[in-house]
Amino acid sequence: MAVRIEVTYSKQLSGPKKFDEALKYFLNVEQSIPSNFPGLQSFKPLGSDVYEWAFEKISYSGYDFQIQFQTKFIFSKTAADIVPHNSKGTELSGRWEFSEGTGGGTNLNFKAAFATELSIPSLFKSMATGLLQKEITKLFDRYSDNVAKVLSP
């Protein structure tokens, strides 16, 4: 039986790092994603701003879950949108929106939505759903903590 698990996340961050420097750093996703996203085992470019993400396995009661998906980035002057690409049951979408903060610093609004389907027995549905939602939220929290450190050199 397949179980669909969804997690939404939103965080507003700010720091004294100059707007242009922060924007340049974070829009270089090949540098900023792997160096700030915990648990990311690989982040491979596939061409045309498409990337394959693979996270370390999560184990629970003899079941191993490995989250893998592809995304496409769409860049503008002050934002990066992330959209699912070739989705096969697992999707990540989101947006990083940058604005100039007080004193030349940077404000960042980060929003993400994660969804996946797990093939697990219905007996484990509630436990697995809660566990995976908690683990994904922890990943986003740790990512946000790392981003806050980059914005505050």
XYZ file of N, CA, C and O in Angstrom:
612
model
N 0.839 -1.176 0.000
C 0.000 0.000 0.000
C 0.886 1.242 0.000
O 1.833 1.344 0.758
N 0.574 2.197 -0.841
C 1.350 3.431 -0.910
C 0.739 4.485 0.010
O -0.476 4.645 0.072
N 1.602 5.185 0.702
C 1.203 6.253 1.610
C 1.851 7.539 1.115
O 3.055 7.565 0.858
N 1.067 8.588 0.968
C 1.612 9.881 0.530
C 1.908 10.733 1.761
O 1.052 10.911 2.634
N 3.119 11.264 1.798
C 3.565 12.093 2.910
C 3.921 13.465 2.354
O 4.646 13.567 1.361
N 3.412 14.505 2.992
C 3.670 15.868 2.538
C 4.175 16.726 3.694
O 3.696 16.598 4.822
N 5.127 17.588 3.391
C 5.688 18.512 4.376
C 5.818 19.878 3.710
O 6.370 19.981 2.619
N 5.302 20.912 4.351
C 5.536 22.275 3.881
C 6.406 22.983 4.912
O 6.358 22.678 6.106
N 7.196 23.927 4.428
C 8.154 24.590 5.297
C 8.312 26.030 4.822
O 8.338 26.300 3.619
N 8.453 26.939 5.751
C 8.670 28.340 5.425
C 9.538 28.967 6.503
O 9.334 28.706 7.696
N 10.492 29.782 6.080
C 11.382 30.419 7.050
C 11.857 31.751 6.476
O 12.228 31.821 5.298
N 11.853 32.778 7.290
C 12.405 34.069 6.902
C 13.692 34.281 7.672
O 13.732 34.110 8.888
N 14.734 34.623 6.922
C 16.057 34.800 7.509
C 16.604 36.150 7.086
O 16.242 36.680 6.038
N 17.522 36.674 7.885
C 18.199 37.910 7.507
C 19.572 37.924 8.151
O 19.827 37.226 9.131
N 20.452 38.701 7.549
C 21.801 38.814 8.077
C 22.526 39.989 7.469
O 22.075 40.572 6.473
N 23.679 40.322 8.034
C 24.416 41.489 7.573
C 25.193 41.286 6.260
O 25.696 42.257 5.697
N 25.293 40.051 5.773
C 26.041 39.822 4.532
C 25.440 40.683 3.421
O 24.227 40.765 3.275
N 26.306 41.313 2.632
C 25.845 42.200 1.572
C 24.945 41.447 0.597
O 25.203 40.300 0.240
N 23.897 42.139 0.178
C 22.874 41.561 -0.684
C 23.478 40.913 -1.934
O 23.173 39.767 -2.255
N 24.319 41.650 -2.649
C 24.900 41.123 -3.899
C 25.733 39.866 -3.649
O 25.688 38.924 -4.434
N 26.491 39.852 -2.557
C 27.325 38.685 -2.230
C 26.456 37.473 -1.876
O 26.726 36.361 -2.314
N 25.431 37.703 -1.075
C 24.547 36.602 -0.673
C 23.812 36.041 -1.887
O 23.739 34.819 -2.068
N 23.290 36.905 -2.727
C 22.567 36.470 -3.917
C 23.481 35.652 -4.827
O 23.105 34.566 -5.281
N 24.683 36.146 -5.055
C 25.638 35.431 -5.914
C 25.962 34.048 -5.336
O 26.002 33.050 -6.052
N 26.173 33.988 -4.028
C 26.499 32.715 -3.382
C 25.361 31.712 -3.510
O 25.553 30.570 -3.927
N 24.152 32.102 -3.131
C 23.045 31.156 -3.089
C 22.521 30.770 -4.468
O 22.023 29.668 -4.646
N 22.631 31.664 -5.447
C 22.177 31.300 -6.786
C 23.180 30.406 -7.507
O 22.865 29.846 -8.554
N 24.350 30.217 -6.927
C 25.288 29.196 -7.416
C 24.919 27.907 -6.675
O 25.553 27.512 -5.710
N 23.866 27.258 -7.136
C 23.306 26.125 -6.411
C 24.267 24.946 -6.304
O 24.195 24.174 -5.347
N 25.184 24.806 -7.257
C 26.147 23.695 -7.183
C 27.088 23.862 -5.999
O 27.655 22.884 -5.522
N 27.247 25.069 -5.518
C 28.052 25.328 -4.322
C 27.167 25.383 -3.076
O 27.444 24.721 -2.079
N 26.088 26.161 -3.130
C 25.326 26.455 -1.917
C 24.442 25.304 -1.432
O 24.259 25.156 -0.231
N 23.903 24.494 -2.327
C 23.041 23.391 -1.878
C 23.856 22.326 -1.145
O 23.577 22.014 0.013
N 24.894 21.738 -1.776
C 25.625 20.671 -1.079
C 26.327 21.137 0.206
O 26.430 20.371 1.161
N 26.790 22.382 0.232
C 27.524 22.823 1.414
C 26.613 23.208 2.579
O 27.090 23.367 3.700
N 25.316 23.348 2.347
C 24.413 23.776 3.413
C 23.282 22.804 3.730
O 22.646 22.933 4.758
N 23.015 21.846 2.843
C 21.897 20.926 3.067
C 22.405 19.667 3.748
O 23.089 18.855 3.143
N 22.070 19.449 5.029
C 22.548 18.277 5.754
C 21.916 16.995 5.205
O 20.789 17.014 4.706
N 22.664 15.921 5.284
C 22.136 14.625 4.871
C 22.110 14.416 3.376
O 21.686 13.369 2.899
N 22.562 15.402 2.618
C 22.576 15.284 1.168
C 23.779 14.451 0.760
O 24.924 14.842 0.965
N 23.507 13.289 0.208
C 24.573 12.371 -0.185
C 25.168 12.771 -1.525
O 26.374 12.697 -1.728
N 24.321 13.192 -2.465
C 24.818 13.664 -3.757
C 23.856 14.677 -4.351
O 22.653 14.650 -4.098
N 24.420 15.574 -5.139
C 23.691 16.628 -5.830
C 24.342 16.765 -7.191
O 25.364 17.417 -7.336
N 23.771 16.084 -8.186
C 24.419 15.981 -9.495
C 23.701 16.824 -10.541
O 22.479 16.714 -10.693
N 24.486 17.635 -11.282
C 23.888 18.379 -12.387
C 23.581 17.431 -13.549
O 24.386 16.567 -13.887
N 22.405 17.607 -14.140
C 22.001 16.791 -15.282
C 21.881 17.627 -16.550
O 21.519 17.120 -17.596
N 22.190 18.920 -16.449
C 22.106 19.833 -17.585
C 20.857 20.684 -17.526
O 19.852 20.317 -16.905
N 20.913 21.859 -18.164
C 19.775 22.790 -18.258
C 19.162 23.115 -16.894
O 17.935 23.138 -16.741
N 20.012 23.358 -15.897
C 19.578 23.714 -14.536
C 18.738 22.633 -13.864
O 17.945 22.905 -12.963
N 18.919 21.375 -14.289
C 18.256 20.223 -13.684
C 19.282 19.491 -12.824
O 20.424 19.279 -13.246
N 18.857 19.088 -11.611
C 19.758 18.418 -10.671
C 19.078 17.204 -10.068
O 17.874 17.195 -9.839
N 19.875 16.207 -9.777
C 19.396 15.022 -9.072
C 19.903 15.089 -7.642
O 21.093 15.266 -7.402
N 18.995 14.954 -6.711
C 19.289 14.980 -5.287
C 19.176 13.554 -4.742
O 18.247 12.838 -5.084
N 20.087 13.162 -3.861
C 19.978 11.882 -3.148
C 20.415 12.116 -1.702
O 21.502 12.646 -1.448
N 19.551 11.729 -0.770
C 19.836 11.904 0.650
C 20.267 10.582 1.273
O 19.991 9.509 0.738
N 20.927 10.677 2.416
C 21.314 9.480 3.157
C 20.061 8.715 3.563
O 18.986 9.304 3.748
N 20.209 7.416 3.727
C 19.073 6.572 4.090
C 18.582 6.881 5.502
O 19.365 7.201 6.393
N 17.270 6.765 5.652
C 16.629 6.854 6.968
C 16.117 5.457 7.268
O 15.408 4.857 6.458
N 16.492 4.907 8.415
C 16.071 3.549 8.780
C 15.103 3.599 9.957
O 15.292 4.365 10.898
N 14.065 2.735 9.859
C 13.094 2.659 10.946
C 12.436 1.279 10.910
O 11.894 0.866 9.882
N 12.501 0.560 12.021
C 11.867 -0.760 12.169
C 12.166 -1.709 11.016
O 11.279 -2.376 10.499
N 13.404 -1.724 10.601
C 13.793 -2.638 9.535
C 13.509 -2.136 8.131
O 13.798 -2.820 7.150
N 12.925 -0.944 7.994
C 12.666 -0.350 6.685
C 13.676 0.754 6.437
O 13.951 1.567 7.313
N 14.214 0.785 5.236
C 15.128 1.844 4.821
C 14.424 2.720 3.797
O 13.804 2.212 2.858
N 14.514 4.029 3.997
C 13.955 4.986 3.062
C 15.098 5.846 2.550
O 15.849 6.406 3.339
N 15.231 5.928 1.242
C 16.194 6.865 0.681
C 15.434 7.811 -0.226
O 14.724 7.384 -1.140
N 15.580 9.070 0.047
C 14.877 10.096 -0.706
C 15.744 10.511 -1.888
O 16.890 10.931 -1.710
N 15.180 10.379 -3.090
C 15.856 10.791 -4.316
C 14.832 11.455 -5.221
O 13.681 11.010 -5.292
N 15.248 12.509 -5.902
C 14.353 13.189 -6.835
C 15.173 14.092 -7.737
O 16.365 14.309 -7.506
N 14.519 14.622 -8.761
C 15.137 15.581 -9.663
C 14.353 16.883 -9.605
O 13.128 16.872 -9.448
N 15.080 17.996 -9.729
C 14.442 19.304 -9.744
C 15.049 20.153 -10.852
O 16.150 19.890 -11.332
N 14.328 21.173 -11.210
C 14.817 22.182 -12.143
C 14.754 23.525 -11.433
O 13.767 23.834 -10.758
N 15.813 24.309 -11.571
C 15.856 25.649 -11.002
C 15.498 26.657 -12.081
O 15.942 26.540 -13.216
N 14.699 27.630 -11.710
C 14.357 28.736 -12.596
C 14.795 30.000 -11.875
O 14.307 30.315 -10.783
N 15.740 30.724 -12.472
C 16.358 31.868 -11.816
C 15.806 33.188 -12.346
O 15.533 33.329 -13.535
N 15.675 34.153 -11.435
C 15.369 35.528 -11.815
C 16.399 36.417 -11.127
O 17.317 35.911 -10.483
N 16.232 37.712 -11.206
C 17.240 38.629 -10.641
C 17.342 38.557 -9.128
O 18.403 38.793 -8.569
N 16.248 38.233 -8.443
C 16.291 38.206 -6.975
C 15.665 36.952 -6.386
O 15.363 36.908 -5.196
N 15.495 35.906 -7.201
C 14.854 34.707 -6.674
C 15.290 33.473 -7.455
O 15.817 33.571 -8.557
N 15.057 32.343 -6.838
C 15.254 31.058 -7.507
C 14.054 30.196 -7.155
O 13.721 30.026 -5.986
N 13.398 29.710 -8.179
C 12.290 28.777 -7.981
C 12.798 27.386 -8.252
O 13.637 27.171 -9.144
N 12.294 26.443 -7.510
C 12.665 25.049 -7.715
C 11.376 24.293 -8.014
O 10.388 24.438 -7.307
N 11.403 23.546 -9.111
C 10.211 22.817 -9.533
C 10.568 21.347 -9.735
O 11.691 21.017 -10.114
N 9.624 20.458 -9.471
C 9.896 19.030 -9.687
C 10.204 18.757 -11.159
O 9.710 19.427 -12.063
N 11.043 17.777 -11.392
C 11.423 17.397 -12.747
C 11.436 15.877 -12.832
O 12.037 15.223 -11.975
N 10.806 15.313 -13.836
C 10.737 13.855 -14.000
C 10.300 13.173 -12.710
O 10.897 12.201 -12.277
N 9.284 13.712 -12.082
C 8.831 13.210 -10.790
C 8.270 11.795 -10.889
O 7.476 11.497 -11.756
N 8.748 10.947 -9.989
C 8.268 9.566 -9.906
C 7.898 9.258 -8.462
O 8.454 8.375 -7.836
N 6.981 10.044 -7.917
C 6.525 9.773 -6.565
C 7.116 10.659 -5.497
O 6.568 10.789 -4.427
N 8.264 11.302 -5.771
C 8.878 12.205 -4.798
C 9.111 13.547 -5.467
O 9.654 13.610 -6.564
N 8.670 14.619 -4.801
C 8.777 15.951 -5.377
C 9.259 16.960 -4.341
O 8.890 16.882 -3.172
N 10.054 17.909 -4.813
C 10.426 19.065 -4.006
C 10.167 20.289 -4.864
O 10.611 20.351 -6.004
N 9.430 21.228 -4.306
C 9.243 22.515 -4.961
C 9.520 23.585 -3.921
O 9.464 23.324 -2.718
N 9.843 24.772 -4.386
C 10.114 25.824 -3.426
C 10.570 27.101 -4.065
O 10.566 27.247 -5.287
N 10.978 28.017 -3.221
C 11.422 29.334 -3.684
C 12.344 29.960 -2.645
O 12.079 29.903 -1.447
N 13.431 30.515 -3.153
C 14.311 31.372 -2.364
C 14.093 32.766 -2.914
O 14.328 33.014 -4.102
N 13.647 33.696 -2.071
C 13.428 35.061 -2.517
C 14.295 35.999 -1.681
O 14.209 36.004 -0.453
N 15.115 36.766 -2.370
C 16.079 37.644 -1.719
C 15.643 39.092 -1.830
O 15.131 39.520 -2.864
N 15.884 39.862 -0.771
C 15.658 41.299 -0.814
C 16.730 41.964 0.037
O 17.324 41.341 0.917
N 16.957 43.231 -0.269
C 17.973 43.964 0.470
C 17.417 44.344 1.834
O 16.296 44.844 1.952
N 18.197 44.043 2.856
C 17.793 44.362 4.222
C 18.323 45.704 4.652
O 18.969 46.427 3.883
N 18.096 46.041 5.888
C 18.581 47.308 6.423
C 20.097 47.304 6.458
O 20.730 46.289 6.719
N 20.687 48.442 6.160
C 22.134 48.575 6.201
C 22.852 47.777 5.121
O 24.030 47.469 5.274
N 22.169 47.424 4.053
C 22.814 46.693 2.960
C 22.875 45.194 3.168
O 23.453 44.469 2.356
N 22.302 44.703 4.235
C 22.280 43.265 4.496
C 21.291 42.557 3.575
O 20.793 43.120 2.600
N 20.997 41.311 3.905
C 20.150 40.489 3.052
C 19.013 39.856 3.834
O 19.225 39.332 4.928
N 17.828 39.905 3.253
C 16.675 39.161 3.751
C 16.432 38.001 2.792
O 16.547 38.167 1.581
N 16.095 36.865 3.345
C 15.822 35.685 2.529
C 14.538 35.047 3.020
O 14.385 34.769 4.209
N 13.619 34.833 2.098
C 12.382 34.130 2.390
C 12.481 32.775 1.698
O 12.561 32.713 0.465
N 12.499 31.702 2.467
C 12.641 30.350 1.927
C 11.348 29.585 2.163
O 10.860 29.515 3.287
N 10.782 29.036 1.092
C 9.574 28.213 1.186
C 9.833 26.913 0.435
O 10.454 26.927 -0.630
N 9.350 25.819 0.991
C 9.525 24.532 0.330
C 8.316 23.647 0.600
O 7.661 23.752 1.635
N 8.056 22.771 -0.353
C 7.024 21.749 -0.202
C 7.627 20.435 -0.678
O 8.176 20.355 -1.780
N 7.554 19.439 0.166
C 8.098 18.122 -0.139
C 6.972 17.114 -0.071
O 6.134 17.159 0.831
N 6.950 16.209 -1.034
C 5.938 15.146 -1.033
C 6.567 13.867 -1.568
O 7.403 13.904 -2.479
N 6.189 12.740 -0.978
C 6.688 11.452 -1.450
C 5.644 10.373 -1.175
O 4.764 10.551 -0.339
N 5.772 9.297 -1.893
C 4.933 8.130 -1.659
C 5.808 6.991 -1.182
O 6.873 6.750 -1.743
N 5.347 6.320 -0.136
C 6.074 5.185 0.422
C 5.231 3.934 0.283
O 4.033 3.948 0.561
N 5.864 2.860 -0.121
C 5.179 1.571 -0.170
C 5.464 0.850 1.140
O 6.528 0.271 1.325
N 4.518 0.959 2.058
C 4.671 0.341 3.375
C 3.346 -0.301 3.780
O 2.279 0.108 3.311
N 3.408 -1.283 4.659
C 2.170 -1.878 5.160
C 1.340 -0.835 5.909
O 1.886 0.055 6.571
N 0.034 -0.928 5.814
C -0.847 0.053 6.457
C -0.643 0.103 7.971
O -0.892 1.124 8.598
N -0.153 -0.986 8.553
C 0.128 -1.029 9.986
C 1.140 0.049 10.392
O 1.058 0.620 11.472
N 2.102 0.333 9.504
C 3.155 1.308 9.810
C 2.835 2.707 9.309
O 3.630 3.616 9.472
N 1.681 2.897 8.692
C 1.344 4.169 8.056
C 1.492 5.359 8.987
O 2.202 6.305 8.678
N 0.838 5.340 10.134
C 0.877 6.509 11.019
C 2.268 6.737 11.599
O 2.715 7.878 11.714
N 2.953 5.659 11.966
C 4.305 5.813 12.516
C 5.254 6.361 11.463
O 6.028 7.283 11.727
N 5.220 5.779 10.264
C 6.131 6.196 9.195
C 5.842 7.620 8.755
O 6.767 8.402 8.514
N 4.571 7.964 8.671
C 4.206 9.314 8.254
C 4.764 10.338 9.239
O 5.419 11.297 8.839
N 4.526 10.147 10.517
C 5.024 11.072 11.531
C 6.534 11.142 11.559
O 7.118 12.219 11.666
N 7.185 9.980 11.460
C 8.644 9.945 11.486
C 9.239 10.682 10.295
O 10.137 11.518 10.461
N 8.744 10.411 9.108
C 9.315 11.047 7.921
C 9.029 12.545 7.905
O 9.912 13.337 7.553
N 7.837 12.956 8.312
C 7.541 14.385 8.395
C 8.497 15.076 9.371
O 9.020 16.154 9.087
N 8.754 14.439 10.489
C 9.672 14.992 11.491
C 11.090 15.082 10.934
O 11.777 16.098 11.099
N 11.556 14.031 10.257
C 12.924 14.017 9.711
C 13.098 15.052 8.607
O 14.127 15.724 8.549
N 12.118 15.197 7.742
C 12.201 16.191 6.667
C 12.199 17.598 7.246
O 12.984 18.459 6.833
N 11.357 17.847 8.232
C 11.333 19.158 8.882
C 12.675 19.446 9.542
O 13.185 20.569 9.465
N 13.290 18.436 10.177
C 14.616 18.625 10.786
C 15.654 18.976 9.726
O 16.517 19.822 9.966
N 15.595 18.338 8.554
C 16.529 18.661 7.468
C 16.373 20.125 7.054
O 17.363 20.843 6.889
N 15.126 20.566 6.873
C 14.889 21.958 6.492
C 15.337 22.912 7.600
O 15.907 23.973 7.309
N 15.106 22.559 8.866
C 15.564 23.399 9.982
C 17.083 23.520 9.992
O 17.630 24.616 10.170
N 17.775 22.410 9.812
C 19.244 22.436 9.807
C 19.758 23.202 8.589
O 20.751 23.926 8.683
N 19.093 23.056 7.456
C 19.463 23.843 6.274
C 19.305 25.333 6.583
O 20.210 26.128 6.310
N 18.183 25.721 7.172
C 17.946 27.126 7.514
C 18.986 27.650 8.498
O 19.450 28.784 8.375
N 19.376 26.824 9.477
C 20.429 27.220 10.414
C 21.742 27.476 9.679
O 22.451 28.446 9.968
N 22.079 26.609 8.728
C 23.315 26.778 7.948
C 23.248 28.036 7.089
O 24.237 28.767 6.963
N 22.089 28.303 6.490
C 21.914 29.501 5.674
C 22.056 30.751 6.551
O 22.691 31.734 6.150
N 21.504 30.737 7.747
C 21.616 31.868 8.659
C 23.088 32.162 8.973
O 23.490 33.323 9.070
N 23.898 31.110 9.104
C 25.332 31.300 9.363
C 26.019 31.956 8.176
O 26.902 32.795 8.348
N 25.636 31.574 6.963
C 26.228 32.174 5.760
C 25.852 33.648 5.659
O 26.678 34.482 5.271
N 24.623 33.989 6.028
C 24.176 35.381 5.962
C 24.801 36.247 7.053
O 24.765 37.473 6.966
N 25.369 35.621 8.076
C 25.986 36.357 9.187
C 27.460 35.962 9.313
O 27.837 35.238 10.235
N 28.290 36.450 8.390
C 29.716 36.035 8.413
C 30.455 36.541 9.624
O 30.088 37.466 10.254
